Amino acid sequence: DQGFSNKALPYAFQSIFRNNFMFKLDEPVTEPAYYRNITDICLQAKDEDQIHFILNTPGGLFSGLSTILDAMARTDALTVAIIQGDCSSAGSIIALHADVVDVGPYATMLCHQVSYGSAGKDADVVAHVNHTTKQASKLVRDTYEGFMSESEIDLLLEGKQFYFDAEEIVTRLEARDEYRDAQIEAMQEQAAVEDSSPVPKPTKKTPKPKE
């Protein structure tokens, strides 16, 4: 591990044929500032690099989660989630946003609606809750699409919790791969149909009468 301040999550670095960075997310997800190293590494990494997230976390703050997800989305590197044990709540969302998911034999996953809090004047609380609920609902659907059925996602958004063991996680990841492959195939077929469609002739303009 590198000698960084305890105010930022430390990381390990290995280099054989590429740059491999490893972050151990084995505690509750906390404030965004704690993940400065994740943001820095993700933004600097190249497409030949790999960033590994070792997951054994009960979840945590939405603000810290969104910081990690944004960094993962922006990086050119291959992101790998390794689920060692507990991968709950925000942990499951981080795992499912990685390019590759490695499931350990004792992995477990808890999926539920995003938790958050708000304080202040009544109007401010209502506005913040409505805004965060909209964001959280979109994140939930984007994350679990293909991994869970539409009816399961609806139940999740209504407050139901889902628990999966290692075997169930692997089965659902395989189903998600098939779901995504089918989506890509459908888009390719649609693009082929549009490309083969005859180009409409331009409509002739009706000449204006001479004055």
Short mmCIF file of C-alpha atoms in Angstrom, two decimals:
data_model
loop_
_atom_site.label_atom_id
_atom_site.label_comp_id
_atom_site.label_asym_id
_atom_site.label_seq_id
_atom_site.Cartn_x
_atom_site.Cartn_y
_atom_site.Cartn_z
CA ASP A 1 0.00 0.00 0.00
CA GLN A 2 1.09 3.55 -0.71
CA GLY A 3 1.78 6.00 2.13
CA PHE A 4 -1.22 8.27 1.75
CA SER A 5 -3.04 10.25 4.41
CA ASN A 6 -5.78 8.36 6.20
CA LYS A 7 -8.19 10.99 4.84
CA ALA A 8 -8.11 9.24 1.47
CA LEU A 9 -8.54 5.56 0.63
CA PRO A 10 -5.09 4.05 -0.04
CA TYR A 11 -4.41 1.77 -2.99
CA ALA A 12 -1.94 -0.91 -4.01
CA PHE A 13 -0.12 -0.88 -7.34
CA GLN A 14 1.36 -3.72 -9.37
CA SER A 15 2.93 -3.69 -12.79
CA ILE A 16 3.75 -6.71 -14.93
CA PHE A 17 2.65 -6.02 -18.49
CA ARG A 18 0.23 -3.25 -17.56
CA ASN A 19 -0.59 -0.95 -14.67
CA ASN A 20 -2.80 -2.71 -12.12
CA PHE A 21 -4.33 -0.63 -9.33
CA MET A 22 -6.22 -2.20 -6.43
CA PHE A 23 -8.67 -0.52 -4.05
CA LYS A 24 -10.00 -2.40 -1.02
CA LEU A 25 -13.58 -1.32 -0.38
CA ASP A 26 -13.99 -3.32 2.84
CA GLU A 27 -15.71 -0.72 5.02
CA PRO A 28 -18.90 1.37 4.78
CA VAL A 29 -19.00 3.78 1.83
CA THR A 30 -18.36 7.24 3.25
CA GLU A 31 -17.84 10.88 2.21
CA PRO A 32 -16.73 11.70 -1.37
CA ALA A 33 -13.38 13.19 -0.26
CA TYR A 34 -12.29 9.76 0.96
CA TYR A 35 -12.24 8.53 -2.63
CA ARG A 36 -9.92 11.17 -4.12
CA ASN A 37 -7.37 8.49 -5.02
CA ILE A 38 -10.01 6.51 -6.93
CA THR A 39 -10.94 9.61 -8.90
CA ASP A 40 -7.30 10.50 -9.61
CA ILE A 41 -6.31 6.99 -10.70
CA CYS A 42 -9.42 6.51 -12.85
CA LEU A 43 -8.86 9.79 -14.68
CA GLN A 44 -5.16 9.10 -15.27
CA ALA A 45 -5.40 5.41 -16.23
CA LYS A 46 -5.01 4.30 -19.84
CA ASP A 47 -6.99 1.71 -21.77
CA GLU A 48 -4.27 -0.91 -21.20
CA ASP A 49 -4.53 -0.47 -17.41
CA GLN A 50 -6.75 -2.31 -14.93
CA ILE A 51 -8.41 -1.03 -11.76
CA HIS A 52 -9.54 -3.69 -9.26
CA PHE A 53 -12.12 -3.05 -6.54
CA ILE A 54 -12.02 -5.66 -3.76
CA LEU A 55 -15.53 -5.54 -2.32
CA ASN A 56 -16.64 -6.58 1.15
CA THR A 57 -18.85 -3.72 2.24
CA PRO A 58 -22.31 -3.21 3.79
CA GLY A 59 -22.89 -0.13 1.60
CA GLY A 60 -23.10 3.46 2.75
CA LEU A 61 -23.58 7.05 1.62
CA PHE A 62 -25.13 7.90 -1.74
CA SER A 63 -22.72 10.84 -2.14
CA GLY A 64 -19.65 8.60 -1.82
CA LEU A 65 -21.22 6.00 -4.10
CA SER A 66 -21.91 8.56 -6.85
CA THR A 67 -18.28 9.75 -6.66
CA ILE A 68 -16.99 6.21 -7.23
CA LEU A 69 -19.46 5.52 -10.04
CA ASP A 70 -18.57 8.75 -11.83
CA ALA A 71 -14.86 7.88 -11.67
CA MET A 72 -15.54 4.37 -13.00
CA ALA A 73 -17.61 5.75 -15.86
CA ARG A 74 -14.89 8.20 -16.91
CA THR A 75 -11.88 5.89 -16.86
CA ASP A 76 -10.34 4.32 -19.97
CA ALA A 77 -9.04 1.40 -17.89
CA LEU A 78 -10.72 -1.97 -17.47
CA THR A 79 -12.59 -2.01 -14.15
CA VAL A 80 -12.81 -5.28 -12.24
CA ALA A 81 -15.03 -5.89 -9.20
CA ILE A 82 -13.97 -8.79 -6.97
CA ILE A 83 -16.70 -9.75 -4.49
CA GLN A 84 -15.03 -11.43 -1.52
CA GLY A 85 -17.92 -11.51 0.95
CA ASP A 86 -20.63 -8.99 1.76
CA CYS A 87 -21.53 -6.83 -1.25
CA SER A 88 -24.59 -4.99 -0.04
CA SER A 89 -26.49 -1.90 -1.10
CA ALA A 90 -23.97 0.58 -2.57
CA GLY A 91 -21.48 -2.29 -2.84
CA SER A 92 -23.76 -4.17 -5.23
CA ILE A 93 -24.15 -1.06 -7.36
CA ILE A 94 -20.38 -0.57 -7.58
CA ALA A 95 -19.92 -4.22 -8.55
CA LEU A 96 -22.55 -4.12 -11.28
CA HIS A 97 -21.02 -1.00 -12.83
CA ALA A 98 -17.63 -2.69 -13.31
CA ASP A 99 -16.59 -4.09 -16.68
CA VAL A 100 -15.82 -7.49 -15.14
CA VAL A 101 -17.28 -9.08 -11.99
CA ASP A 102 -15.40 -11.85 -10.17
CA VAL A 103 -17.62 -13.64 -7.64
CA GLY A 104 -15.97 -15.38 -4.69
CA PRO A 105 -17.43 -18.62 -3.28
CA TYR A 106 -18.73 -16.87 -0.14
CA ALA A 107 -20.04 -13.76 -1.86
CA THR A 108 -23.44 -12.38 -0.88
CA MET A 109 -25.37 -9.46 -2.32
CA LEU A 110 -28.14 -7.33 -0.86
CA CYS A 111 -30.06 -5.12 -3.27
CA HIS A 112 -32.50 -2.45 -2.15
CA GLN A 113 -33.57 1.12 -2.84
CA VAL A 114 -30.94 3.77 -2.15
CA SER A 115 -31.01 5.17 1.40
CA TYR A 116 -30.44 8.84 2.12
CA GLY A 117 -31.39 11.58 4.56
CA SER A 118 -32.29 15.26 4.43
CA ALA A 119 -32.56 18.16 6.87
CA GLY A 120 -33.66 21.79 6.79
CA LYS A 121 -36.88 23.73 6.20
CA ASP A 122 -39.94 21.74 5.14
CA ALA A 123 -39.89 23.02 1.57
CA ASP A 124 -36.16 22.35 1.25
CA VAL A 125 -36.53 18.80 2.58
CA VAL A 126 -39.38 18.04 0.15
CA ALA A 127 -37.42 19.43 -2.80
CA HIS A 128 -34.29 17.50 -1.85
CA VAL A 129 -36.19 14.24 -1.29
CA ASN A 130 -37.99 14.53 -4.64
CA HIS A 131 -34.76 15.30 -6.46
CA THR A 132 -32.79 12.49 -4.79
CA THR A 133 -35.62 9.99 -5.24
CA LYS A 134 -35.65 10.71 -8.98
CA GLN A 135 -31.87 10.29 -9.18
CA ALA A 136 -31.85 7.16 -7.04
CA SER A 137 -34.67 5.52 -9.00
CA LYS A 138 -32.86 6.08 -12.30
CA LEU A 139 -29.64 4.68 -10.80
CA VAL A 140 -31.46 1.58 -9.53
CA ARG A 141 -33.05 0.87 -12.92
CA ASP A 142 -29.80 1.48 -14.81
CA THR A 143 -27.87 -0.76 -12.40
CA TYR A 144 -30.15 -3.77 -12.08
CA GLU A 145 -31.58 -3.85 -15.62
CA GLY A 146 -31.03 -7.36 -16.96
CA PHE A 147 -29.70 -8.54 -13.59
CA MET A 148 -33.20 -8.43 -12.13
CA SER A 149 -36.57 -8.63 -13.84
CA GLU A 150 -38.70 -5.52 -14.36
CA SER A 151 -41.18 -6.74 -11.74
CA GLU A 152 -38.35 -7.32 -9.25
CA ILE A 153 -37.00 -3.82 -9.85
CA ASP A 154 -40.47 -2.36 -9.31
CA LEU A 155 -40.72 -4.24 -5.99
CA LEU A 156 -37.24 -3.07 -5.04
CA LEU A 157 -38.22 0.55 -5.64
CA GLU A 158 -41.28 -0.01 -3.45
CA GLY A 159 -39.05 -1.09 -0.56
CA LYS A 160 -38.49 -4.85 -0.98
CA GLN A 161 -34.98 -6.20 -0.31
CA PHE A 162 -33.38 -8.98 -2.34
CA TYR A 163 -30.61 -11.28 -1.08
CA PHE A 164 -28.46 -13.38 -3.42
CA ASP A 165 -25.75 -15.93 -2.69
CA ALA A 166 -22.70 -16.54 -4.88
CA GLU A 167 -24.45 -19.03 -7.17
CA GLU A 168 -27.43 -16.72 -7.68
CA ILE A 169 -25.13 -13.76 -8.42
CA VAL A 170 -23.29 -15.74 -11.10
CA THR A 171 -26.56 -16.96 -12.64
CA ARG A 172 -27.94 -13.44 -12.79
CA LEU A 173 -24.72 -12.04 -14.26
CA GLU A 174 -24.93 -14.63 -17.03
CA ALA A 175 -28.57 -13.68 -17.64
CA ARG A 176 -27.57 -10.01 -17.80
CA ASP A 177 -24.90 -10.82 -20.41
CA GLU A 178 -27.53 -12.57 -22.54
CA TYR A 179 -29.91 -9.65 -22.07
CA ARG A 180 -27.28 -7.15 -23.19
CA ASP A 181 -26.24 -9.30 -26.15
CA ALA A 182 -29.87 -9.44 -27.26
CA GLN A 183 -30.13 -5.67 -26.97
CA ILE A 184 -27.01 -5.15 -29.08
CA GLU A 185 -28.26 -7.61 -31.69
CA ALA A 186 -31.63 -5.84 -31.85
CA MET A 187 -29.94 -2.45 -32.31
CA GLN A 188 -27.70 -3.83 -35.04
CA GLU A 189 -30.71 -5.32 -36.85
CA GLN A 190 -32.57 -2.02 -36.56
CA ALA A 191 -29.56 -0.11 -37.92
CA ALA A 192 -29.30 -2.55 -40.84
CA VAL A 193 -32.97 -2.05 -41.66
CA GLU A 194 -32.59 1.72 -41.57
CA ASP A 195 -29.47 1.58 -43.77
CA SER A 196 -31.26 -0.59 -46.36
CA SER A 197 -34.36 1.59 -46.47
CA PRO A 198 -34.74 3.56 -49.69
CA VAL A 199 -33.78 7.19 -49.37
CA PRO A 200 -36.91 9.32 -49.82
CA LYS A 201 -36.83 11.67 -52.77
CA PRO A 202 -36.80 15.33 -51.86
CA THR A 203 -40.20 16.92 -52.10
CA LYS A 204 -40.50 19.40 -54.96
CA LYS A 205 -41.38 22.85 -53.83
CA THR A 206 -44.48 24.37 -55.35
CA PRO A 207 -43.39 27.44 -57.30
CA LYS A 208 -44.80 30.67 -56.09
CA PRO A 209 -47.15 32.42 -58.54
CA LYS A 210 -45.66 35.35 -60.31
CA GLU A 211 -47.04 38.67 -59.28
#
